[in-house]
Structures are given as structure tokens and as C-alpha cells.
Short mmCIF file of C-alpha atoms in Angstrom, two decimals:
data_model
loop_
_atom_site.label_atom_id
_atom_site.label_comp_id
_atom_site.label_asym_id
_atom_site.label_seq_id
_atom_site.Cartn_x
_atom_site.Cartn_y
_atom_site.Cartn_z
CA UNK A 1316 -32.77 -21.37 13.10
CA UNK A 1317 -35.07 -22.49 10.59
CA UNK A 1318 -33.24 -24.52 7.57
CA UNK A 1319 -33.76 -21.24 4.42
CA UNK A 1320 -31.62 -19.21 7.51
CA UNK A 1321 -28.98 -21.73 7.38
CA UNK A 1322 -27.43 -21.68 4.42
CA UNK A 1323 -27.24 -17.99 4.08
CA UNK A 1324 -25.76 -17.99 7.63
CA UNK A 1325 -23.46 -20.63 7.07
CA UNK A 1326 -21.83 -19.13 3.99
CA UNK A 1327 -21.37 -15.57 5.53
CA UNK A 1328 -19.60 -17.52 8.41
CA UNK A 1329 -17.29 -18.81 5.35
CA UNK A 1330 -17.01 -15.81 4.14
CA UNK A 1331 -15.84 -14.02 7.11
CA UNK A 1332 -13.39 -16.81 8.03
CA UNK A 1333 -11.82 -16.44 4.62
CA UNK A 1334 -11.68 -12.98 4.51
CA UNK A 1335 -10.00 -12.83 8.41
CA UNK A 1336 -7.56 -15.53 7.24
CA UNK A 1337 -6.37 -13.50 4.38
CA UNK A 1338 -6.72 -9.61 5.62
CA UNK A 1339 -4.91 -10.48 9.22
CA UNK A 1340 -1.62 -11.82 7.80
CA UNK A 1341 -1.88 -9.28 5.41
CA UNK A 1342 -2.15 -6.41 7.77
CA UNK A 1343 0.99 -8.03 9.35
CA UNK A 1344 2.97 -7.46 6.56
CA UNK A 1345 2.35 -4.66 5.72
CA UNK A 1346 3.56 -3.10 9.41
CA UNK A 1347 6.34 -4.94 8.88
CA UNK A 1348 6.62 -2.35 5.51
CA UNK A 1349 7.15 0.59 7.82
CA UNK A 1350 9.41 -1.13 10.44
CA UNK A 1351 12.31 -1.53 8.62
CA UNK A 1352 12.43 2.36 8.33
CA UNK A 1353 12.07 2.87 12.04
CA UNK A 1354 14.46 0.18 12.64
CA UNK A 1355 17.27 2.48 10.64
CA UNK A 1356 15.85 5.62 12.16
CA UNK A 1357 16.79 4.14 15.54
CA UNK A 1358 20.37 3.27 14.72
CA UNK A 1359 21.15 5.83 12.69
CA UNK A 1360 19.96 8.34 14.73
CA UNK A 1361 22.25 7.65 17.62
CA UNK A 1362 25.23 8.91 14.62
CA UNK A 1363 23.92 11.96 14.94
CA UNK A 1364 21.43 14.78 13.66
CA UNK A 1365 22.88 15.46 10.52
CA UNK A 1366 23.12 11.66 9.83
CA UNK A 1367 19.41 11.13 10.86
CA UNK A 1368 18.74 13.82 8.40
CA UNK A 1369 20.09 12.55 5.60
CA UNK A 1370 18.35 9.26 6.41
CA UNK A 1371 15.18 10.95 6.53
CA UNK A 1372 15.90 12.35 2.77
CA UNK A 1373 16.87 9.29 1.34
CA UNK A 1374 14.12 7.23 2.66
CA UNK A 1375 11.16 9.54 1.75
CA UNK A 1376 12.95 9.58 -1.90
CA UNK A 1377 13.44 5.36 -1.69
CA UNK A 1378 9.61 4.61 -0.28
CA UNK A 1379 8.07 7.23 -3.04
CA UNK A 1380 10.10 5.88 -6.06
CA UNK A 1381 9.42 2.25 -4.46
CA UNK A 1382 5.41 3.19 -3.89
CA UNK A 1383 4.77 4.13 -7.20
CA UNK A 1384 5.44 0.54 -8.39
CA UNK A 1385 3.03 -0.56 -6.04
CA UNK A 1386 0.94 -1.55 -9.06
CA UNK A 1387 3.17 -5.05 -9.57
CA UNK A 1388 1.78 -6.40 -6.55
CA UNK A 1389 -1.72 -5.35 -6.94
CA UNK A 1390 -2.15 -6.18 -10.98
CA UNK A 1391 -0.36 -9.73 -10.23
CA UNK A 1392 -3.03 -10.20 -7.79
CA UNK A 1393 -5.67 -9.77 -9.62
CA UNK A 1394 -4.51 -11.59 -12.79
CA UNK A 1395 -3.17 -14.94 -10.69
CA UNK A 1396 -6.33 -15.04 -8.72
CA UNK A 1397 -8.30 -15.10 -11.93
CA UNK A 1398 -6.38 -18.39 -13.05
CA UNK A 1399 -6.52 -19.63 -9.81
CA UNK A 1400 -10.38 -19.47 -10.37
CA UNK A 1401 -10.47 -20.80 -13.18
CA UNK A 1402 -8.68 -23.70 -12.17
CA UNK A 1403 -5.37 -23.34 -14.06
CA UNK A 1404 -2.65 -22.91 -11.81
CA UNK A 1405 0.05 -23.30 -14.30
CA UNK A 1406 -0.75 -20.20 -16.01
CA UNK A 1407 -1.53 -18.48 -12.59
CA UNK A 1408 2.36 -19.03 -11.67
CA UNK A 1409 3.42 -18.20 -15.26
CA UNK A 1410 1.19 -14.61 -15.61
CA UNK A 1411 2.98 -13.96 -12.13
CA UNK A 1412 6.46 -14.82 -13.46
CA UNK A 1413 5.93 -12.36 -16.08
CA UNK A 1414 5.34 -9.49 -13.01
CA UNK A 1415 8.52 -10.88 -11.88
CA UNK A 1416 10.84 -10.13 -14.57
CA UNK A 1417 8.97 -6.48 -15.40
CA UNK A 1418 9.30 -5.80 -11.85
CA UNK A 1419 13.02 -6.68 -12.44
CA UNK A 1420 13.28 -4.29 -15.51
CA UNK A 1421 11.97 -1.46 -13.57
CA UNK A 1422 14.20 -1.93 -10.81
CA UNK A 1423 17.32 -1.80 -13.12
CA UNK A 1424 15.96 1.05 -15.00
CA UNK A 1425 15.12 2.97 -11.77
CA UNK A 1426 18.98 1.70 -10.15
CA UNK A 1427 20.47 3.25 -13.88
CA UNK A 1428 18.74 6.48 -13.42
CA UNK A 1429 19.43 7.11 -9.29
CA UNK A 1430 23.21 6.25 -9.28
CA UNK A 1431 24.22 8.89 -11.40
CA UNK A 1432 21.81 11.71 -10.30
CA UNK A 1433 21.64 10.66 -6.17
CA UNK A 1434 23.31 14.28 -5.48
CA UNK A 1435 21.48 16.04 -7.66
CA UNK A 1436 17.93 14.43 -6.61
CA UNK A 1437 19.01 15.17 -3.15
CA UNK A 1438 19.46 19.11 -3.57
CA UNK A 1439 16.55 19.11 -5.40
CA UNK A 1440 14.52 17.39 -2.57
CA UNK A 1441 15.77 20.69 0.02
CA UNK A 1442 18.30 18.43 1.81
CA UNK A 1443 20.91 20.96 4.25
CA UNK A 1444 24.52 21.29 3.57
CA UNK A 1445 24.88 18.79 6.50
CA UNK A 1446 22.59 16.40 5.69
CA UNK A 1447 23.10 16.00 1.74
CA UNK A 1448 26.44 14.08 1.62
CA UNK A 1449 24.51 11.38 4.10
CA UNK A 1450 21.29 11.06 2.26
CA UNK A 1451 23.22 10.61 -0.83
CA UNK A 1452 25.94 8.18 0.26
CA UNK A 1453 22.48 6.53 2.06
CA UNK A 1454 20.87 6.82 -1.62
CA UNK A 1455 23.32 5.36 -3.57
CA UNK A 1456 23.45 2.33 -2.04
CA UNK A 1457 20.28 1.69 -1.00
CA UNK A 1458 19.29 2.10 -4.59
CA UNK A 1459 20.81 -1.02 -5.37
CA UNK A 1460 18.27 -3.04 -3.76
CA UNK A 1461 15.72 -1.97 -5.40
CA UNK A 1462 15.22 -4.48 -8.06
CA UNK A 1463 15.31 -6.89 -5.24
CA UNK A 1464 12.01 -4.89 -3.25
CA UNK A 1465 10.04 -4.46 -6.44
CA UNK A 1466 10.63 -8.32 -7.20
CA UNK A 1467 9.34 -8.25 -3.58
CA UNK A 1468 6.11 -6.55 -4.51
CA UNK A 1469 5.59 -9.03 -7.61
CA UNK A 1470 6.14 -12.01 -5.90
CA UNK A 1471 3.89 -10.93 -3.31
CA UNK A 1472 1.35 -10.32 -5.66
CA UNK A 1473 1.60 -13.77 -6.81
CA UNK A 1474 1.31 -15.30 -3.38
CA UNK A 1475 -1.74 -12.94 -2.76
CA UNK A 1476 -3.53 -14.39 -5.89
CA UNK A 1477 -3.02 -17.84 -4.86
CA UNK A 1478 -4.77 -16.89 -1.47
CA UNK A 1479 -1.60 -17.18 0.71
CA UNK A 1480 -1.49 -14.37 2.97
CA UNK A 1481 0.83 -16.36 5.37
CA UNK A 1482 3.91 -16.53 3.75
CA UNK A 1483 4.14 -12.94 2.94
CA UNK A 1484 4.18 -12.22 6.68
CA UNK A 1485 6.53 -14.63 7.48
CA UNK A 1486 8.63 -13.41 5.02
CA UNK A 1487 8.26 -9.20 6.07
CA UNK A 1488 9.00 -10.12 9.98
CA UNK A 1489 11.82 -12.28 9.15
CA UNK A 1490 13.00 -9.48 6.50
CA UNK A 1491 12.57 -6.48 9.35
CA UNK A 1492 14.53 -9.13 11.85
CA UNK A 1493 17.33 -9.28 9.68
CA UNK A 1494 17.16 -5.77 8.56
CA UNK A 1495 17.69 -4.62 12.08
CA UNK A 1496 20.55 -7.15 13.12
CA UNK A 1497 22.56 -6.04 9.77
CA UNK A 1498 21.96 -2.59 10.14
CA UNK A 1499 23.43 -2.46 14.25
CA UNK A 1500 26.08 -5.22 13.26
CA UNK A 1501 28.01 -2.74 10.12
CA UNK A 1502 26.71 0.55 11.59
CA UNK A 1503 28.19 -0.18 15.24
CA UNK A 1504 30.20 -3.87 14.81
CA UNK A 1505 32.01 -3.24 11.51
CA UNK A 1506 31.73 0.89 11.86
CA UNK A 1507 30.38 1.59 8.80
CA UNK A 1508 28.07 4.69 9.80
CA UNK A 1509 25.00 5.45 7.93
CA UNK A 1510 26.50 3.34 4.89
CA UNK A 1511 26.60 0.28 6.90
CA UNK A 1512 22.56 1.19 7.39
CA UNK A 1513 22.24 1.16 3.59
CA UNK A 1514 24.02 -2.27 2.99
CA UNK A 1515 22.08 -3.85 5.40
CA UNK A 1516 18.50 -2.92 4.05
CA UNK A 1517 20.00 -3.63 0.66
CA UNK A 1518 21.12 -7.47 2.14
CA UNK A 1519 18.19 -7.96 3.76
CA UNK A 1520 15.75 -6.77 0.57
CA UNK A 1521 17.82 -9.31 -1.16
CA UNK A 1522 17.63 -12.22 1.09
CA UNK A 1523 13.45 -11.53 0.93
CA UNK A 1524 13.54 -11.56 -2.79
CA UNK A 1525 15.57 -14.61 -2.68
CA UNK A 1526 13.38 -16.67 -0.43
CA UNK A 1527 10.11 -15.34 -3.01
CA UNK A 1528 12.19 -16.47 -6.14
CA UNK A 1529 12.59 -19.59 -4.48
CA UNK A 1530 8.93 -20.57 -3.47
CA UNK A 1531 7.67 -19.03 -6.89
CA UNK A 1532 10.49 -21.34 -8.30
CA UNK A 1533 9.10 -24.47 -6.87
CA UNK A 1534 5.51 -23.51 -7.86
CA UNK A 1535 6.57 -23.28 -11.15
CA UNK A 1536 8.30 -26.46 -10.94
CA UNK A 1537 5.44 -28.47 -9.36
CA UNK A 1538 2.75 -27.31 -11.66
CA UNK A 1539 4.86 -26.96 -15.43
CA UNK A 1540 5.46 -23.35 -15.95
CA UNK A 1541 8.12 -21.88 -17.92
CA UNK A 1542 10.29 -19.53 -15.60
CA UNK A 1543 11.80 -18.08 -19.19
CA UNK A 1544 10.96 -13.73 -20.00
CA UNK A 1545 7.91 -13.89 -22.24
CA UNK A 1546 7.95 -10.44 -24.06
CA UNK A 1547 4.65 -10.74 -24.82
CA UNK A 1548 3.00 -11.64 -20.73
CA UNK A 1549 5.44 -9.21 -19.65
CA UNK A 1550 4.14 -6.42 -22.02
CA UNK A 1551 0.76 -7.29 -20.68
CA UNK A 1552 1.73 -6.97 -17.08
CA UNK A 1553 2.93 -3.53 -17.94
CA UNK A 1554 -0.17 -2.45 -19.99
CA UNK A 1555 -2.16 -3.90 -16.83
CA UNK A 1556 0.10 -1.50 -14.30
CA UNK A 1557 -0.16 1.74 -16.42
CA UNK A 1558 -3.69 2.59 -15.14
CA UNK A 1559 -3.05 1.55 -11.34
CA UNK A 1560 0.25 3.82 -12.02
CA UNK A 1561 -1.94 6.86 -12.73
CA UNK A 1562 -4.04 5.76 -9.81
CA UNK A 1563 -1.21 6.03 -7.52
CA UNK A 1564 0.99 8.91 -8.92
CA UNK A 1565 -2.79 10.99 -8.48
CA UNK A 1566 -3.16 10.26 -4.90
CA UNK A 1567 0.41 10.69 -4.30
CA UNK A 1568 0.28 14.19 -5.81
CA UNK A 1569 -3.10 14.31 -3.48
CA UNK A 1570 -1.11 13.65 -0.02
CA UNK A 1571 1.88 16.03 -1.20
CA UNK A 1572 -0.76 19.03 -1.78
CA UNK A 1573 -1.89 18.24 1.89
CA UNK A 1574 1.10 18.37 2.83
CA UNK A 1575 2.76 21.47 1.29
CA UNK A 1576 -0.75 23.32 2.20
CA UNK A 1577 0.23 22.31 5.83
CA UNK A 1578 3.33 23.65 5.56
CA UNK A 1579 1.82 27.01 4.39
CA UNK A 1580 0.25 27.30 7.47
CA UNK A 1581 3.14 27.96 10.11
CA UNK A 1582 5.66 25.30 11.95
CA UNK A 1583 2.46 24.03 14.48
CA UNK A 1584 -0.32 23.31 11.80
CA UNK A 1585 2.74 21.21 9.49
CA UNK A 1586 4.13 19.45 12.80
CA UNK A 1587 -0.56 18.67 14.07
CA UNK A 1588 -0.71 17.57 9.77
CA UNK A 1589 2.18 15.14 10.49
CA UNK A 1590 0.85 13.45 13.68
CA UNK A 1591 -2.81 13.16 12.02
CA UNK A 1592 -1.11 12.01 8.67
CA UNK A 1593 0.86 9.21 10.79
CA UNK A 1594 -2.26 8.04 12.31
CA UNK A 1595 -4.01 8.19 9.43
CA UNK A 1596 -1.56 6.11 7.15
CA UNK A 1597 -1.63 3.35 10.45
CA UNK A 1598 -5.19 3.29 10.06
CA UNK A 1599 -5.18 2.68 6.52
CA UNK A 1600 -2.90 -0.43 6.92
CA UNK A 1601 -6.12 -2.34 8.77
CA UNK A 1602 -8.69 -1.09 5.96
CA UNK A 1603 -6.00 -1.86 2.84
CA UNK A 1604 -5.21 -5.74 5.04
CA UNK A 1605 -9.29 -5.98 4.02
CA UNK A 1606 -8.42 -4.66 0.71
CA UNK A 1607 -6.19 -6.75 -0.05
CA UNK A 1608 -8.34 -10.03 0.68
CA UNK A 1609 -10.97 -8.45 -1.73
CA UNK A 1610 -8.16 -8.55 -4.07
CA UNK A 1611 -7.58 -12.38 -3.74
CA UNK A 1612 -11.17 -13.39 -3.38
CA UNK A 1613 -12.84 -11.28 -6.16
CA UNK A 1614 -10.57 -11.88 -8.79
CA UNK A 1615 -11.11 -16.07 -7.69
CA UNK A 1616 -15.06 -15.69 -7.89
CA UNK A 1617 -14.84 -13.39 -11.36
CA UNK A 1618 -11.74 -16.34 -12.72
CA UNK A 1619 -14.63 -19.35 -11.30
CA UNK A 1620 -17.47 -17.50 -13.87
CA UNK A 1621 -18.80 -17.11 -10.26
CA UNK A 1622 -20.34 -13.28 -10.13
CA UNK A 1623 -22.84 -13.82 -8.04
CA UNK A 1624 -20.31 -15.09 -5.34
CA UNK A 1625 -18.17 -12.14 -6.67
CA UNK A 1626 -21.44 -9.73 -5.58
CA UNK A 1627 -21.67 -11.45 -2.13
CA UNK A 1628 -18.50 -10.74 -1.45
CA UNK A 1629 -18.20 -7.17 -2.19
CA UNK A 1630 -21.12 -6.56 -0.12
CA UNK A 1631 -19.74 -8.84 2.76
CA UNK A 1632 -16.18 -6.96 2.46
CA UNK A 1633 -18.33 -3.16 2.28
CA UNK A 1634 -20.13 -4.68 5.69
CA UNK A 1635 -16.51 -5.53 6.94
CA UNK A 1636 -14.73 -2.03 6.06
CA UNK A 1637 -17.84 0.40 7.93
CA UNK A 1638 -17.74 -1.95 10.77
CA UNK A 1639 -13.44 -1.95 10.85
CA UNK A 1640 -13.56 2.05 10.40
CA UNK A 1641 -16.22 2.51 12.93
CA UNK A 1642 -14.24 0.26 15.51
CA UNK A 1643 -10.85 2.22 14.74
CA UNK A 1644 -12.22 5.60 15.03
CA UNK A 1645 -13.64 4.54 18.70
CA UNK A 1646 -10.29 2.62 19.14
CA UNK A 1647 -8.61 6.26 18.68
CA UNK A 1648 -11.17 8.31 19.95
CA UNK A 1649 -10.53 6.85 23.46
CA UNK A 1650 -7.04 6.56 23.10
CA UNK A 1651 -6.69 10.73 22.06
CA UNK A 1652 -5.64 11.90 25.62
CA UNK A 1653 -2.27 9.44 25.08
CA UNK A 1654 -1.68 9.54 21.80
CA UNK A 1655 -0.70 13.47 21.03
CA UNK A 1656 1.91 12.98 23.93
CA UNK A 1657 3.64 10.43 22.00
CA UNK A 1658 4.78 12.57 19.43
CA UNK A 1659 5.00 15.98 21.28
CA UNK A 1660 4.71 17.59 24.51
CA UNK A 1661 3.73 21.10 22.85
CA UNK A 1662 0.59 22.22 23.85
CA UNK A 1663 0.24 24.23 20.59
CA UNK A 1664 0.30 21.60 18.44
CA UNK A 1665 -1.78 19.18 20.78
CA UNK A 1666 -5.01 21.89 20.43
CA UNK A 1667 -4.03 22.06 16.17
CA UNK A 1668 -4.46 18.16 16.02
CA UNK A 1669 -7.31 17.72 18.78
CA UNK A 1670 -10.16 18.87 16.76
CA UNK A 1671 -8.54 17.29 13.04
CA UNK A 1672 -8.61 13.82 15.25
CA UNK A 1673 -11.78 13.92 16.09
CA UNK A 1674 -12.75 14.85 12.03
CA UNK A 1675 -10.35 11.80 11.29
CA UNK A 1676 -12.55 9.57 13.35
CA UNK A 1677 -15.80 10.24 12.31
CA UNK A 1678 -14.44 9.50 8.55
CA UNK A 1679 -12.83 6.20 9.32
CA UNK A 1680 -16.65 4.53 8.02
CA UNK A 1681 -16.14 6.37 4.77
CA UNK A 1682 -12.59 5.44 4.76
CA UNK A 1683 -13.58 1.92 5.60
CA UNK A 1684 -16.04 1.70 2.14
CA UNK A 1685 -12.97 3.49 0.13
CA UNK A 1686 -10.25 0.92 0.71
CA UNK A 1687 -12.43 -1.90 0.93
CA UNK A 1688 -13.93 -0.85 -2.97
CA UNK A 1689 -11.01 0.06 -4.07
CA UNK A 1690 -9.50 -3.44 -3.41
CA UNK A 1691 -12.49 -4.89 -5.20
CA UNK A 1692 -12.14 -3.70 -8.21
CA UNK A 1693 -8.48 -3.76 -8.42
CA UNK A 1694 -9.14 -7.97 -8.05
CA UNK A 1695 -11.61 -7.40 -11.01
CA UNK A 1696 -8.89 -5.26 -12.78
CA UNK A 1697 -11.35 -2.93 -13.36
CA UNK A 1698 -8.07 -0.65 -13.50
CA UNK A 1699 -8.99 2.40 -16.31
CA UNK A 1700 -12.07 3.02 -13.71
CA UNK A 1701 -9.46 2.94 -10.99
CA UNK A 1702 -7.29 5.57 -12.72
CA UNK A 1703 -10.15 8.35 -14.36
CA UNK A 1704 -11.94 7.92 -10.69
CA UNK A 1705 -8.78 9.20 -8.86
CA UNK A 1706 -8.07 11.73 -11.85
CA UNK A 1707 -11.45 13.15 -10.91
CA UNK A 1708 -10.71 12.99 -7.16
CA UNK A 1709 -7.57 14.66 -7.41
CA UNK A 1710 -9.35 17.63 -9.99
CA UNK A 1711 -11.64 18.06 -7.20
CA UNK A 1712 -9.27 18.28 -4.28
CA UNK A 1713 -6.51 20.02 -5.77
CA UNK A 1714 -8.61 23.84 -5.73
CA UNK A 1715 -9.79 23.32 -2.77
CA UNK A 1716 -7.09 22.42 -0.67
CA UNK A 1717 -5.62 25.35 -2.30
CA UNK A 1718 -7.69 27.94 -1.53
CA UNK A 1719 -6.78 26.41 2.17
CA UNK A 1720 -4.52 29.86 2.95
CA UNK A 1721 -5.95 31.99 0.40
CA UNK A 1722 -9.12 31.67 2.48
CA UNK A 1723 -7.52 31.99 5.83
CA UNK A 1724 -8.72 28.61 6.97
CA UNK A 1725 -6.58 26.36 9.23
CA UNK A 1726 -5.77 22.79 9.49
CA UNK A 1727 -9.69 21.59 10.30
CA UNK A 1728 -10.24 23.10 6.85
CA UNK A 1729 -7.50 21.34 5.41
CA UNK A 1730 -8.87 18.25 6.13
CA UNK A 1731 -12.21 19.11 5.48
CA UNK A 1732 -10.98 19.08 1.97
CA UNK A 1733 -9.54 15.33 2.71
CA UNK A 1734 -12.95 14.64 4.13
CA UNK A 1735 -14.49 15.80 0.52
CA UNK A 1736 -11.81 13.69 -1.16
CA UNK A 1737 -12.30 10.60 0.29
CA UNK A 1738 -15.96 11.40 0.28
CA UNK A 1739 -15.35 11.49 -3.85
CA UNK A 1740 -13.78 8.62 -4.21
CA UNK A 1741 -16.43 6.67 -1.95
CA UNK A 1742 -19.00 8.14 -4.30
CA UNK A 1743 -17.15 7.12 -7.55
CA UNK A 1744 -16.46 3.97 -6.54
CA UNK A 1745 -19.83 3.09 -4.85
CA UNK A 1746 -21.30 3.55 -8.17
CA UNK A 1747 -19.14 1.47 -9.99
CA UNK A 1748 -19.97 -0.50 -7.69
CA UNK A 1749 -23.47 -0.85 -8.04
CA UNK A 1750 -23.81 -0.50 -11.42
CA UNK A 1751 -21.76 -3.98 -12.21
CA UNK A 1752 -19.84 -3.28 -14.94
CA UNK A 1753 -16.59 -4.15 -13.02
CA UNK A 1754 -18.16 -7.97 -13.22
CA UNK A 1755 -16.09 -9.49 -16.35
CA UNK A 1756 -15.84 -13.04 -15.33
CA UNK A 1757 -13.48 -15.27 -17.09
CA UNK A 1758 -9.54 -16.44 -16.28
CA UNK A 1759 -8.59 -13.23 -18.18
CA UNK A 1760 -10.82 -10.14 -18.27
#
């Protein structure tokens, strides 16, 4: 190794170690996300069918409204690990304080607006005669804790900008623990029934918020910052979140054309869409774990006036995301001939999702570049880009996928069209990207 090798060498072996100490613990927590609804699932469904059902209902309606917030950890990301670059850790902890109490007057707005309309939201979502009174009663209460899981989200955010990783998973598997000993203690022990289900998430959203406000509290504490609203940081937090809101409302609309188009198609291509759509989303936690780092560590370099180490980075993270995608698509290439049995023993549907698999895999590279990107210019709050790209995307998808049935194509078609939108948003992103103009350096951009 001659001594001009070295140094570049050395500092990609940094890099890497960074960026595995920040995405693994990441990707932790976020399974834990989708646990604690497959913990309920499994109680609850031992009630019964029409109990299960309502479940089902409520907790598509509770992730969505929940999902669309998403924005209050990824903005208080970005902005904390710009402070944290430049060195000024008081404001870090205060411009995540300010996420904080926004994400607290969104949760009380969104817990005013459910409680009285949970029956009607529920009809309008297609819930059975059955099923309703469940995934309302389910609704109801569960709504409760959701100031609690977006102060969840904020916190989070602020954890992520100060490069801790760690506690967030330690937090989400001791959450999901709890979640499930609640849930069988009043469902079973105290006979509750599906309600029981709903206080327990709601106690155990709580008790995560409370541990967050507590280590956020003693942050503040340690370093000087004010733990009092500030109209005017937590105006800025919102004006920060409105373009990652569009962002995220776009490619929810995206995944609920797939999945209506799907539906269009008869009972087997909807129930192939779902298995490739689970997979898909459990792919998509690895690549957003890398994400995520880029979020920490190119909002630290931009906040250091470092944008050359900003560059490296990106390109480091882009290396990491083809090689992660390439290494899940083998990963579920090999494992196809045992994974379709794991969610049905139909034949039918097993040759719908076969050949959509196999188009899944050989996109996971492209998928790899998307999430990675997209966390890197979410750390440089390069947010408006964010938002038109995805507008664009979903203007582009949209007809397409539509003319899905009109054209008589299947499924593969279907997500040929998800091919060609992820294959847009690589595009728009990559030339963001390159052309630098997400590089604002500074403790604010």
C-alpha cells in the first residue's frame, strides 16, 4: 500500500464504520415499527374474525394518518445535524424541541378531529357491518396516543441528528416488548377484548414518548436550552415539514393507485400485489436504515462548512445502496421457492407473484440509489426538490398504472409501471445530485 493509497483508504474505512454504526440500529428500529402491529394482529385475532377485521381497519387508518407526519422526524434530522456540525449543540437540542411541541400540536389536532368522526371514517374506509363497531371502538382509543407517537417521531429525529442511532432502538424493542405484554395482559388477563388491544398500544406509545422527553430533557439541561414553545422555531419546523408532507402524501397516493389497480385485476393478482408489496416495504426498511445515516451525516458535513466531505459521502452512501439492493435481490432470489408458501398455499397466486419477484429483484440496485438519495438530500433539506421531484413521479405514474386494465395487462405490467416510477425518481434525484445545488453549507440552510 503505497502512502497517497492510504489516506483515501483509511477514510472510506471511516466512512463505512460510521455509516454501519448508524444505518444498523436504525434498521432495528424501524422493524420494531411494524411489530407492534403484528403483535396486536396475533392477540386480537384469536377474538375472532370480525374482531381481526376491525383491527385491520383501524390500523391501516392509524399507520396512514401517523405516516404522513413522518416529516417531524426527517426535517428534525436534518436541522439538528446541521448544529451539531457546526458545533452548537445548544441550539441543536433547542431547533429539536421546537419539532417536539409541533409534533405535539398535530397530534392534538389530529386526536380533535378522529374522536368525533371514528364511525364515520370507518364506513367511509369499506369496513363490514361486523367489523365497523371494532375498528371504531379500536380507533377511538388508539387515537389518543397519537400525540405521544408523533412526539415519538420528533424526538427521534433529534436523536438521529445528534448521530445516536442506538437509543432509538433500544427504545422501539423495549416499546414492542411492552406493547405485547399490555396488549395479552387487558385483552386476555383483565378481558377487555379488542379495547384492551387499544389501551395497551396507547400505554406503551406513551411510556416511549416519556422515556424521549426525558433524555431530550436532560440534553437540554446539560447543554442550556430553553425547553419553553418558541412560536417562531416551531413555525419554522412546520414551514420545513410542508414540502416533505407533499413528498409523502404523493407517494402515498402512488402505492394506493398500485394498489386499487391490483384490485381491478381479480381476487389472485390483489392477494400476488400484497405478498410482493410486503416484501417490498421489508426491503425498503434496509435501504431507508442507509437513508437514514445519510440523513445524520450529510446534514453534519453541510452544518461543519464541510462539502467536500458532504460529496464523499453521498458517493460512499450511492456505493453502499447498489451494493445493499444487489445483495437483497440475491438474498430473495434464492429464498423465492420458501417465501410464496409463507403467505399462501394457492398455486394461482404463487405463478401471479413468481414472475413480479423476479422484476422486484432486478430493481432492488435502482431502489438501492433511490432511498439512499433521497436520504441525502433530506439531511441537506433540500426539501422543495424533494416535493416537485415526487410531484413529477407521481404525474408520470399515475396514467400509466391506469391504463393497467384498460390495456388488458396483468400484474407484471403493473409493476412495470413501479419499475418506471422508481426509475423516475432515481433519475430526478441523480441529477440533483450531480449538479450540487443541494450543497448549502452552514448551521442553517
Amino acid at each position: 500500500m503505497t502512502q497517497a493509497s492510504a489516506p483515501p483508504r483509511a477514510g472510506r474505512r471511516r466512512s463505512d464504520r460510521e455509516i454501519v454504526a448508524l444505518a444498523v440500529p436504525a434498521f432495528g428500529a424501524l422493524v420494531a415499527e411494524p411489530l407492534f402491529v403484528m403483535a396486536d394482529s396475533a392477540i386480537v385475532g384469536h377474538l375472532g374474525t370480525a374482531q381481526l377485521a376491525g383491527l385491520g381497519v383501524a390500523s391501516a387508518l392509524l399507520t396512514t394518518a401517523v405516516s404522513v407526519f413522518v416529516f417531524l422526524a426527517y426535517a428534525t434530522t436534518a436541522a439538528v445535524a446541521r448544529r451539531v456540525g457546526a458545533g452548537d449543540l445548544r441550539a441543536a437540542i433547542r431547533q429539536g424541541v421546537d419539532g417536539i411541541w409541533l409534533a405535539l400540536l398535530l397530534g392534538v389536532t389530529v386526536v380533535a378531529v378522529v374522536l368525533p368522526s371514528a364511525p364515520g371514517i370507518v364506513d367511509l374506509f369499506g369496513a363490514s357491518p361486523t367489523a365497523a363497531p371494532h375498528a371504531t371502538a379500536y380507533l377511538r382509543i388508539s387515537a389518543l396516543g397519537i400525540p405521544a407517537m408523533l412526539v415519538v417521531l420528533a424526538a427521534t429525529g433529534i436523536l438521529r441528528g445528534l448521530q445516536n442511532t442506538r437509543t432509538p432502538l433500544y427504545v422501539a424493542g423495549a416499546g414492542f416488548v411492552a406493547n405485547a405484554a399490555l396488549n395479552a395482559g387487558l385483552v386476555y388477563g383483565a378481558g377487555l377484548g379488542i379495547a384492551g388491544s387499544a389501551w395497551g398500544t396507547v400505554i406503551a406509545q406513551c411510556g416511549m414518548a416519556a422515556v424521549y422527553l426525558s433524555v431530550v430533557t436532560r440534553g437540554a439541561r446539560r447543554h442550556g436550552a430553553s425547553l419553553r414553545p418558541d412560536m417562531t422555531g416551531i413555525r419554522a419546523c412546520a414551514q420545513a415539514g410542508v414540502p416533505l408532507l407533499v413528498r409523502t402524501l404523493s407517494l402515498r397516493a402512488i402505492l394506493v393507485i398500485a394498489t386499487a389497480v391490483a384490485a381491478r385485476l381479480g381476487d389472485v393478482d390483489i392477494a400476488a400485489h400484497q405478498i410482493v408489496l410486503s416484501l417490498w416495504n421489508l426491503l425498503a426498511f434496509a435501504l431507508d436504515a442507509i437513508a437514514i445515516a445519510g440523513q445524520a451525516i450529510i446534514g453534519r458535513h453541510l452544518g461543519a462548512n464541510d462539502a467536500e466531505g458532504a460529496r464523499a459521502a453521498c458517493r460512499r452512501m450511492v456505493q453502499w445502496g447498489v451494493v445493499t439492493g444487489v445483495s437483497l435481490g440475491l438474498l430473495v432470489l434464492a429464498a423465492r421457492p420458501l417465501i410464496l408458501p409463507l403467505f399462501t398455499s394457492d398455486p394461482a397466486v404463487h405463478d401471479a407473484a413468481l414472475p413480479v419477484l423476479v422484476l422486484v429483484v432486478a430493481t432492488q440496485p435502482v431502489c438501492g440509489v433511490v432511498f439512499v438519495l433521497d436520504g441525502v438530500l433530506m439531511g441537506a433539506g433540500d426539501g422543495p426538490y424533494l416535493a416537485w421531484a415526487m410531484l413529477l413521479t407521481l404525474a408520470v405514474f399515475a396514467p400509466v398504472a391506469l391504463l393497467v386494465p384498460a390495456l388488458g395487462g396483468g400484474l407484471v405490467a403493473l409493476w412495470a409501471a413501479m419499475t418506471l416510477m422508481m426509475t423516475v425518481r432515481m433519475l430526478t434525484l441523480w441529477l440533483r445530485s450531480r449538479s450540487g445545488q443541494w450543497i448549502v453549507t452552514g448551521a442553517t440552510r
